[in-house]
């Protein structure tokens, strides 16, 4: 479709939307159809002229200006058009305000109906929106690298989804120039640990998704901006430090341009231009809001269907999750795509972006349930769009797709046994003296979309016991005793605790450090001393994977690891674990596919077999970044695609 045809189609849709809005809304009237058509034309012209300048002005004003502009900017444009059209009558600003929102929603719905199944429409919009950046960049033959993280996707599930035809873009890439490599995510298999490794080569700085630091008496939760920044301070210079861009990550990788990234979000600073532009773009936010409503309706239907069919395991999916799913699966995905497209058109040398859609839905629905798999199809469509945008960029681009961990499924600990894990710990120790923190992983991610997102670190002082659960792994701390507390000290202070945990059917194993024998793993049928690898009775790590013992030896040496490490059961018959959080799909411990992420990369870029740990993947990515010019210079193939007609953030620089 040519430019003229697209303009005619948009005006026609605007005409229909304006006609319907004027017909149903009190306070606005028109003498004839021609007058309504004139309104649609004026709205389009005013928007094209005023929105870029308005985005810059509102960014300068700050968050209040951006929010006001989002609410009233389109309304002012519509109000001006209604006043300029001679045959249209409007009774003040407020009818125009409601007309703007109704008309924008109808336009978004109309665009979706007209362009359904035509991803090229989104591509063309992104190229048009960002082509001005391309004009300012010197073209180069040196390729850039786009790294897309699909949060929580295991390699076995990815292979199945490709073979089933659910991921046509990845399938085509794997047939024409890429290969899929599985790697092992060392304990803990969770996003912050893996990203500290992938982006900084420092996975040893993160013992779990949340943990307790005894010296200051604080809980560290890595989906809180202040805590993420604290951890990044402890990491080395990152993967993206040489002019790269970080988008929607936990850590920045040292990128001079860091957008929607947890460790670089700060309160007290206004929005950047990219947020203003997205909020004011009717193809952007308004379209996303309409699709978000559709996502919410879909979630309500899917949850009800699961209840009626009696699907197990399942958890209640409250309104907090319903809204969060809409935010992560539509709003954040679309914003990520817009940011990726902009920086590809700017010619960024390296970009790393995390898409959390699948991980969030899999937590609540299950990693292999239809709604989770459908989110993968959406991300696959994003890859297709990015590929088309990259073809118009001022430099060639290569793509790497990877995940940070997988997920395992199962009914939760509380569902199975009628009490939460921290309640069990309280029964075995001192009731009322156990502190546990619970917070949804992606709730913190959604926080980066809100002004004033930062939170101070959580200082909880010195309770008797702190329980920090991450998926099906729990770290238990005797907070009033300094340093790593030994098995002998724990048995003396709380004689029922270790034996009670080991005997519970929901517990797979407990690791504790003995003052005499070093780290030991305890199970109901036996124990395993990690120093010397001696086993007595049944091996408690049997069934937890070939890396279990090595992972636990490493974890025993991490700063701030728990006095006790407790892993849930692993049922080899049902292939299920039992999360200590209220999550059907979980990760963070051992058992199942949660430690089996993937790496999809150009075939001519070799990856070693048996790739173990995020730090090893970081070194590989660094090598590819340093050497990426060679494959293209040698004429290496890029995926064939059918033709389709600093530190910048809401924050100052990370310390």
XYZ file of C-alpha atoms in Angstrom:
655
model
C 0.000 0.000 0.000
C 1.481 3.334 -1.089
C 1.709 6.461 1.019
C -1.315 8.041 -0.662
C -3.408 4.924 -0.210
C -2.417 4.709 3.463
C -3.341 8.349 4.017
C -6.708 7.825 2.324
C -7.386 4.737 4.441
C -6.529 6.577 7.663
C -8.740 9.528 6.724
C -11.574 7.139 5.872
C -11.259 5.425 9.251
C -11.115 8.807 10.948
C -14.217 9.870 9.042
C -16.169 6.835 10.208
C -14.956 7.231 13.799
C -15.795 10.946 13.830
C -19.245 10.331 12.314
C -20.105 7.731 14.942
C -18.760 9.874 17.790
C -20.686 12.991 16.690
C -23.853 10.929 16.238
C -23.848 9.441 19.746
C -22.199 12.141 21.859
C -24.256 15.049 23.226
C -22.823 18.523 22.767
C -21.464 17.998 19.239
C -23.344 18.183 15.944
C -22.546 18.509 12.249
C -24.491 19.913 9.317
C -23.407 17.207 6.899
C -21.063 14.339 6.056
C -18.625 16.661 4.324
C -18.177 18.632 7.527
C -17.373 15.431 9.409
C -14.827 14.496 6.739
C -13.206 17.899 7.129
C -12.880 17.281 10.885
C -11.053 14.000 10.203
C -8.656 15.704 7.794
C -7.928 18.597 10.172
C -7.324 16.215 13.098
C -4.785 14.308 11.007
C -2.975 17.451 9.875
C -2.904 19.068 13.311
C -1.658 15.846 14.891
C 1.170 15.462 12.373
C 2.314 19.053 12.939
C 1.795 19.458 16.680
C 2.596 16.080 18.304
C 6.414 16.113 17.858
C 6.688 19.601 19.343
C 4.193 18.740 22.066
C 6.206 15.653 23.068
C 9.346 17.741 23.559
C 7.502 20.455 25.498
C 5.786 18.001 27.832
C 9.062 16.176 28.487
C 10.592 19.480 29.565
C 7.651 20.156 31.921
C 7.957 16.727 33.576
C 5.641 13.895 34.518
C 2.743 16.229 35.266
C 3.041 17.632 31.760
C 3.265 14.219 30.122
C 0.265 12.810 31.970
C -1.723 15.974 31.277
C -0.683 15.826 27.644
C -1.725 12.196 27.379
C -5.123 12.974 28.858
C -5.743 16.273 27.090
C -3.352 16.528 24.116
C -5.526 14.651 21.640
C -8.578 16.382 23.073
C -7.051 19.798 22.335
C -6.295 18.713 18.766
C -9.864 17.440 18.309
C -11.280 20.593 19.923
C -9.287 22.749 17.528
C -10.508 20.699 14.550
C -14.133 20.997 15.679
C -13.772 24.766 16.001
C -12.091 25.098 12.596
C -14.650 23.005 10.690
C -17.359 25.500 9.668
C -20.321 23.099 9.698
C -19.581 21.517 13.083
C -20.864 22.800 16.416
C -19.383 21.950 19.834
C -20.554 23.059 23.281
C -17.188 23.659 24.938
C -14.078 21.602 25.675
C -15.512 18.603 27.558
C -17.590 17.197 24.682
C -14.390 17.435 22.610
C -12.457 15.635 25.380
C -14.804 12.649 25.331
C -14.998 12.738 21.559
C -11.202 12.488 21.379
C -11.096 9.342 23.523
C -14.054 7.660 21.864
C -12.709 8.499 18.425
C -9.196 7.281 19.288
C -10.567 3.983 20.605
C -12.661 3.516 17.454
C -9.645 4.327 15.286
C -7.509 1.797 17.151
C -10.210 -0.853 16.830
C -10.666 -0.046 13.153
C -6.921 -0.243 12.485
C -6.772 -3.587 14.249
C -9.678 -4.966 12.194
C -8.291 -3.656 8.913
C -4.684 -4.691 9.533
C -5.257 -8.021 11.339
C -2.766 -10.536 9.959
C -0.680 -7.784 8.315
C 2.395 -7.234 10.530
C 3.904 -5.042 7.843
C 1.566 -2.255 8.914
C 3.306 -2.021 12.303
C 6.691 -2.154 10.589
C 5.852 0.705 8.266
C 4.589 2.807 11.151
C 7.765 2.210 13.167
C 10.001 3.047 10.208
C 8.058 6.229 9.469
C 8.080 7.246 13.135
C 11.854 6.819 13.489
C 13.250 7.501 10.014
C 14.456 10.964 11.088
C 17.012 9.261 13.358
C 18.353 7.233 10.448
C 19.077 10.412 8.474
C 21.433 11.597 11.211
C 23.519 8.402 11.308
C 26.460 7.629 9.053
C 25.846 4.324 7.308
C 28.310 1.543 8.090
C 28.890 -2.030 7.060
C 29.888 -3.003 10.584
C 26.993 -5.094 11.914
C 25.190 -4.390 15.134
C 23.839 -7.036 17.484
C 20.276 -7.203 18.818
C 19.871 -9.546 21.804
C 16.284 -10.446 22.686
C 15.660 -12.225 25.980
C 12.461 -14.267 26.185
C 12.113 -14.401 29.940
C 11.499 -17.855 31.385
C 11.479 -19.932 28.176
C 13.101 -23.353 28.527
C 14.988 -24.930 25.639
C 12.835 -28.108 25.536
C 9.628 -26.085 25.322
C 11.105 -23.787 22.661
C 12.032 -26.787 20.519
C 8.507 -28.176 20.863
C 6.905 -24.810 20.010
C 9.085 -24.472 16.904
C 8.268 -28.000 15.752
C 4.552 -27.412 16.381
C 4.622 -24.388 14.071
C 3.794 -21.893 16.830
C 6.925 -19.784 16.273
C 7.252 -19.270 12.509
C 9.899 -16.548 12.706
C 12.231 -18.546 14.930
C 11.516 -21.634 12.851
C 12.580 -19.819 9.681
C 15.701 -18.464 11.366
C 16.681 -21.944 12.535
C 16.201 -23.295 9.018
C 18.146 -20.530 7.279
C 21.031 -19.407 9.439
C 20.642 -19.848 13.225
C 21.034 -22.719 15.639
C 19.568 -23.436 19.080
C 21.938 -24.210 21.942
C 20.785 -25.209 25.415
C 22.769 -23.948 28.393
C 22.612 -24.619 32.122
C 21.477 -21.823 34.447
C 23.287 -22.382 37.728
C 21.430 -22.145 41.016
C 19.509 -19.881 41.472
C 17.672 -20.146 38.159
C 16.109 -16.699 38.296
C 16.194 -13.535 36.184
C 18.365 -11.298 38.441
C 21.049 -13.953 38.885
C 21.108 -14.804 35.189
C 21.104 -11.159 34.069
C 23.873 -10.285 36.529
C 25.793 -13.024 34.728
C 24.643 -12.373 31.160
C 25.104 -8.597 31.316
C 27.932 -8.247 33.852
C 29.579 -11.651 34.225
C 28.736 -11.469 37.943
C 26.028 -14.021 38.705
C 27.731 -14.754 42.032
C 26.410 -11.413 43.332
C 22.826 -12.763 43.401
C 22.085 -15.769 45.654
C 18.325 -15.700 44.939
C 15.545 -13.450 43.690
C 15.306 -12.065 47.247
C 17.674 -12.528 50.161
C 18.609 -11.184 53.596
C 21.864 -9.400 54.416
C 22.662 -9.818 58.088
C 25.140 -6.998 58.577
C 22.752 -4.135 57.732
C 19.671 -6.193 58.654
C 17.932 -5.650 55.300
C 16.048 -7.642 52.716
C 17.234 -7.256 49.137
C 14.536 -7.740 46.490
C 15.899 -7.360 42.998
C 12.712 -6.094 41.360
C 12.985 -2.944 43.460
C 14.962 -0.176 41.770
C 17.071 0.749 44.812
C 18.024 -2.884 45.422
C 18.765 -3.536 41.745
C 21.029 -0.461 41.707
C 22.754 -1.707 44.865
C 23.520 -5.042 43.215
C 24.740 -3.420 40.000
C 27.211 -1.367 42.035
C 28.803 -4.666 43.038
C 29.115 -5.879 39.443
C 31.869 -5.367 36.924
C 31.624 -3.226 33.798
C 28.971 -4.673 31.562
C 28.343 -6.172 28.163
C 26.800 -2.967 26.773
C 29.287 -0.398 28.035
C 30.619 0.426 24.554
C 27.655 2.453 23.287
C 25.005 -0.206 23.892
C 21.342 0.120 24.841
C 19.553 -1.652 27.715
C 15.752 -1.958 27.487
C 13.454 -3.433 30.168
C 16.157 -5.323 32.022
C 16.923 -5.783 35.705
C 20.512 -4.561 35.231
C 21.890 -2.190 32.613
C 24.985 -4.039 31.448
C 26.797 -0.710 31.754
C 24.836 0.709 28.800
C 25.097 4.480 28.371
C 21.454 4.399 27.225
C 19.308 2.539 29.752
C 15.521 2.551 29.297
C 12.901 0.947 31.547
C 15.748 -0.813 33.337
C 15.268 -1.567 37.035
C 18.733 -0.622 38.247
C 18.595 2.818 36.598
C 15.076 3.887 37.580
C 14.969 6.733 40.079
C 12.168 8.847 41.436
C 12.288 12.607 41.306
C 13.238 12.906 37.652
C 10.911 13.677 34.767
C 10.193 11.369 31.828
C 12.321 11.115 28.730
C 11.194 12.025 25.254
C 10.537 8.413 24.289
C 7.858 8.083 26.985
C 6.202 11.330 25.907
C 6.252 10.327 22.252
C 4.719 6.933 23.004
C 1.989 8.399 25.184
C 1.035 10.967 22.553
C 1.199 8.635 19.548
C -2.368 7.462 18.799
C -0.945 4.415 17.017
C 1.068 3.705 20.160
C -0.642 4.119 23.496
C -4.283 4.309 22.426
C -3.885 1.204 20.277
C -2.112 -0.521 23.147
C -4.868 0.420 25.590
C -7.533 -1.033 23.314
C -5.538 -4.246 22.949
C -4.921 -4.272 26.715
C -8.674 -4.299 27.309
C -8.876 -7.220 24.899
C -6.111 -9.005 26.822
C -7.978 -8.493 30.099
C -11.188 -9.901 28.623
C -9.221 -12.863 27.274
C -7.675 -13.510 30.702
C -11.079 -13.447 32.422
C -12.422 -15.941 29.890
C -9.417 -18.256 30.134
C -9.422 -18.257 33.949
C -13.166 -19.030 34.048
C -12.731 -21.825 31.508
C -9.988 -23.405 33.623
C -12.237 -23.284 36.695
C -15.187 -24.829 34.871
C -13.055 -27.611 33.374
C -11.376 -28.327 36.708
C -7.850 -27.944 35.325
C -5.194 -28.714 37.964
C -2.913 -27.388 39.200
C -4.203 -23.833 39.128
C -4.281 -20.782 41.363
C -6.696 -17.909 41.714
C -5.945 -15.126 39.246
C -7.073 -11.930 40.968
C -7.558 -8.478 39.488
C -4.020 -7.490 40.362
C -2.710 -10.208 38.057
C -5.357 -9.494 35.411
C -4.206 -5.885 35.126
C -0.546 -6.882 35.349
C -0.994 -9.337 32.477
C -2.447 -6.548 30.368
C 0.490 -4.284 31.243
C 3.239 -6.831 30.509
C 1.631 -8.672 27.589
C 0.525 -5.572 25.661
C 1.690 -2.180 26.956
C 5.241 -3.138 27.887
C 5.682 -5.338 24.828
C 4.575 -2.554 22.474
C 6.714 0.024 24.242
C 9.719 -2.311 24.087
C 9.159 -2.780 20.357
C 8.962 0.976 19.789
C 12.192 1.537 21.728
C 13.974 -1.272 19.920
C 12.894 0.115 16.558
C 14.116 3.603 17.462
C 17.567 2.472 18.522
C 17.932 0.120 15.564
C 17.170 3.104 13.325
C 19.725 5.109 15.334
C 22.309 2.424 14.520
C 23.109 1.347 18.089
C 26.007 -1.155 18.076
C 24.393 -3.492 20.644
C 20.908 -3.701 22.164
C 19.670 -6.060 24.876
C 15.934 -6.213 25.668
C 13.978 -8.506 27.984
C 10.394 -9.493 27.106
C 8.639 -10.729 30.257
C 5.242 -11.631 28.735
C 5.656 -15.396 28.740
C 7.263 -15.577 32.177
C 4.449 -13.612 33.824
C 1.630 -15.668 32.292
C 3.461 -18.943 32.885
C 3.783 -18.113 36.593
C 0.018 -17.925 36.984
C -1.299 -20.280 34.294
C 1.550 -22.781 33.930
C 4.506 -22.839 31.507
C 2.909 -25.148 28.921
C -0.685 -23.885 29.129
C -2.271 -22.402 25.953
C -2.317 -18.797 27.180
C 1.407 -18.938 27.986
C 2.198 -20.426 24.582
C 0.091 -17.724 22.914
C 2.327 -15.065 24.466
C 5.308 -16.732 22.776
C 3.564 -16.287 19.451
C 3.294 -12.557 20.199
C 7.022 -12.324 20.892
C 7.733 -14.273 17.709
C 5.741 -11.635 15.810
C 7.877 -8.938 17.466
C 10.985 -10.658 16.098
C 9.491 -10.597 12.597
C 8.788 -6.868 12.889
C 12.267 -6.126 14.236
C 13.813 -8.033 11.358
C 11.924 -5.859 8.878
C 12.834 -2.643 10.703
C 16.491 -3.712 10.807
C 16.462 -4.041 7.013
C 15.892 -0.259 6.851
C 18.548 0.583 9.474
C 21.812 2.431 8.737
C 23.835 -0.695 9.530
C 23.261 -4.461 9.169
C 22.070 -6.293 12.263
C 22.465 -9.823 13.566
C 20.033 -11.316 16.066
C 20.583 -13.463 19.145
C 17.573 -14.793 21.076
C 18.139 -16.201 24.543
C 16.402 -16.916 27.815
C 17.563 -16.544 31.390
C 15.980 -19.695 32.838
C 13.060 -22.040 32.251
C 10.072 -22.855 34.427
C 8.761 -25.897 36.260
C 5.112 -26.535 37.085
C 3.171 -27.852 40.044
C 0.645 -27.176 42.759
C 2.108 -24.852 45.378
C 3.371 -25.875 48.804
C 0.422 -24.105 50.453
C -2.108 -25.796 48.165
C -0.701 -29.220 48.896
C -0.287 -28.973 52.663
C -2.628 -26.229 53.832
C 0.110 -23.986 55.237
C 2.779 -21.750 53.825
C 6.430 -22.677 54.129
C 7.160 -19.868 56.589
C 4.294 -21.172 58.766
C 5.993 -24.572 58.836
C 9.253 -22.913 59.875
C 7.367 -21.061 62.614
C 5.854 -24.306 63.920
C 9.328 -25.819 64.149
C 10.946 -22.793 65.813
C 9.396 -19.727 67.435
C 5.883 -18.770 66.242
C 5.569 -15.048 65.611
C 9.323 -14.621 65.179
C 9.501 -15.591 61.502
C 9.546 -12.817 58.886
C 8.841 -13.585 55.229
C 8.500 -11.251 52.272
C 6.285 -11.939 49.281
C 6.037 -9.873 46.127
C 5.269 -10.790 42.545
C 8.331 -10.777 40.289
C 6.781 -8.829 37.415
C 4.951 -6.375 39.678
C 8.297 -4.713 40.132
C 8.852 -4.686 36.376
C 5.529 -2.877 35.881
C 6.737 -0.325 38.439
C 9.198 1.129 35.934
C 6.225 2.404 33.931
C 5.084 4.566 36.841
C 6.535 7.857 38.059
C 8.096 7.776 41.512
C 8.890 4.100 41.054
C 11.859 3.934 43.390
C 11.616 2.392 46.826
C 14.064 2.539 49.641
C 15.718 -0.663 50.745
C 13.752 -2.775 53.219
C 15.347 -2.742 56.661
C 13.708 -5.282 58.985
C 16.174 -5.392 61.841
C 16.845 -8.637 63.719
C 13.899 -11.025 63.869
C 14.699 -14.542 65.009
C 14.277 -16.064 61.541
C 13.937 -14.618 58.046
C 12.553 -16.733 55.206
C 13.221 -15.542 51.646
C 11.447 -17.714 49.080
C 12.257 -17.631 45.378
C 10.109 -20.081 43.451
C 10.716 -23.530 44.907
C 13.913 -22.523 46.732
C 13.855 -20.906 50.171
C 16.759 -19.304 52.020
C 16.346 -19.445 55.794
C 18.403 -17.115 58.013
C 18.900 -17.065 61.777
C 19.047 -13.301 61.710
C 20.282 -12.707 65.255
C 23.396 -14.817 64.729
C 26.134 -13.225 62.660
C 27.826 -14.938 59.777
C 26.930 -18.358 58.390
C 25.301 -20.412 61.152
C 26.392 -24.049 61.263
C 24.299 -27.200 61.480
C 25.485 -27.754 65.032
C 24.495 -24.225 66.130
C 21.071 -24.504 64.502
C 20.377 -27.844 66.165
C 21.312 -26.383 69.522
C 19.172 -23.249 69.101
C 16.207 -24.841 67.280
C 16.458 -28.613 67.738
C 13.267 -29.395 65.754
C 13.967 -27.243 62.722
C 16.275 -29.258 60.469
C 14.775 -32.684 61.218
C 11.272 -31.255 60.815
C 12.053 -29.733 57.440
C 13.792 -32.849 56.150
C 10.867 -35.040 57.231
C 8.212 -32.904 55.544
C 6.875 -34.425 52.275
C 6.948 -31.043 50.511
C 10.699 -30.670 51.031
C 13.102 -32.358 48.622
C 16.354 -31.570 50.423
C 17.975 -29.148 52.880
C 21.554 -27.890 52.564
C 23.393 -26.646 55.641
C 27.047 -26.140 56.499
C 28.462 -28.360 59.191
C 31.221 -26.934 61.353
C 33.009 -30.285 61.131
C 32.229 -31.589 57.636
C 31.446 -28.577 55.482
C 28.306 -28.321 53.340
C 25.951 -31.275 53.583
C 22.675 -31.992 51.785
C 20.048 -33.757 53.876
C 17.118 -35.807 52.581
C 14.601 -38.150 54.155
C 16.490 -41.248 53.029
C 20.099 -40.129 53.295
C 22.640 -37.363 53.100
C 25.405 -36.177 50.802
C 28.558 -34.433 51.965
C 29.623 -32.061 49.172
C 33.267 -31.932 50.286
C 34.587 -35.253 49.046
C 31.179 -36.082 47.505
C 30.367 -38.844 49.994
C 26.820 -40.273 50.102
C 25.166 -42.086 52.979
C 21.900 -43.883 52.223
C 19.783 -42.550 49.361
C 21.247 -39.598 47.485
C 19.004 -36.601 48.317
C 19.969 -34.988 44.983
C 18.834 -37.935 42.903
C 16.513 -36.654 40.167
C 17.488 -33.000 40.542
C 19.782 -32.996 37.535
C 23.436 -33.691 36.758
C 24.594 -30.231 37.894
C 22.917 -30.268 41.311
C 25.953 -31.067 43.455
C 28.240 -28.612 41.648
C 25.600 -25.880 41.839
C 25.224 -26.372 45.574
C 28.985 -26.316 46.160
C 29.102 -22.994 44.345
C 26.076 -21.609 46.170
C 27.562 -22.561 49.535
C 30.334 -20.055 48.864
C 28.142 -17.111 47.814
C 27.865 -14.052 50.006
C 24.509 -13.796 51.788
C 23.410 -17.336 51.037
C 21.011 -18.742 53.609
C 21.995 -20.594 56.740
C 19.651 -23.204 55.316
C 18.833 -23.786 51.648
C 15.534 -25.607 51.269
C 14.315 -26.992 47.937
C 10.819 -28.279 47.367
C 9.911 -31.786 46.348
C 10.436 -32.987 42.783
C 7.916 -35.603 41.627
C 9.401 -37.601 38.729
C 6.004 -39.119 37.878
C 4.098 -35.838 37.451
C 7.248 -33.801 36.651
C 6.117 -31.279 39.280
C 7.677 -29.119 41.964
C 5.939 -27.254 44.798
C 6.657 -23.527 44.836
C 6.989 -21.787 48.198
C 5.257 -18.825 46.517
C 1.736 -18.913 45.087
C 2.907 -19.654 41.563
C 1.910 -22.582 39.358
C 4.949 -22.061 37.148
C 8.119 -21.291 39.084
C 11.888 -21.136 38.969
C 14.740 -20.366 41.310
C 15.525 -23.833 42.625
C 16.167 -27.304 41.229
C 13.815 -29.745 39.549
C 12.398 -29.882 36.015
C 13.136 -27.504 33.154
C 13.770 -24.358 35.193
C 17.558 -24.518 34.785
C 17.490 -25.265 31.019
C 17.424 -21.936 29.110
C 18.237 -21.469 25.439
C 20.578 -19.521 23.188
C 19.627 -19.035 19.507
C 22.515 -17.574 17.542
C 23.959 -17.370 14.024
C 25.138 -20.798 13.000
C 28.628 -19.626 12.061
C 29.194 -18.248 15.575
C 30.221 -21.406 17.447
C 29.072 -22.092 20.994
C 30.724 -24.774 23.132
C 28.743 -27.819 24.169
C 27.877 -28.113 27.835
C 27.640 -24.344 28.273
C 27.310 -23.867 32.024
C 26.329 -20.688 33.814
C 25.276 -17.193 32.773
C 28.845 -15.942 33.216
C 29.988 -18.335 30.488
C 27.237 -17.051 28.186
C 28.378 -13.478 28.995
C 31.891 -14.313 27.854
C 30.491 -15.842 24.668
C 28.320 -12.797 23.945
C 31.299 -10.536 24.603
C 33.361 -12.567 22.139
C 30.619 -12.329 19.522
C 30.354 -8.568 20.031
C 34.093 -8.214 19.554
C 34.180 -10.501 16.521
C 30.767 -9.913 14.947
C 32.146 -8.074 11.912
C 33.950 -11.139 10.633
C 30.951 -13.373 9.802
C 29.199 -10.660 7.766
C 32.447 -9.689 6.051
C 32.801 -13.328 5.066
C 29.375 -13.261 3.443
C 27.528 -15.210 6.103
C 23.820 -15.585 5.457
C 21.184 -13.587 7.244
C 17.672 -14.968 7.638
C 15.616 -14.520 4.493
C 12.566 -12.439 5.097
C 9.639 -12.038 2.722
C 9.584 -8.392 1.736
C 7.232 -6.214 3.700
C 5.679 -3.559 1.504
C 24.241 9.376 27.980
C 22.393 7.091 30.235
C 18.923 7.990 29.140
C 16.032 6.828 31.293
C 13.733 7.976 34.012
C 16.859 8.145 36.106
C 20.338 9.540 36.418
C 23.354 7.346 35.835
C 23.695 4.205 37.829
C 26.417 4.574 40.439
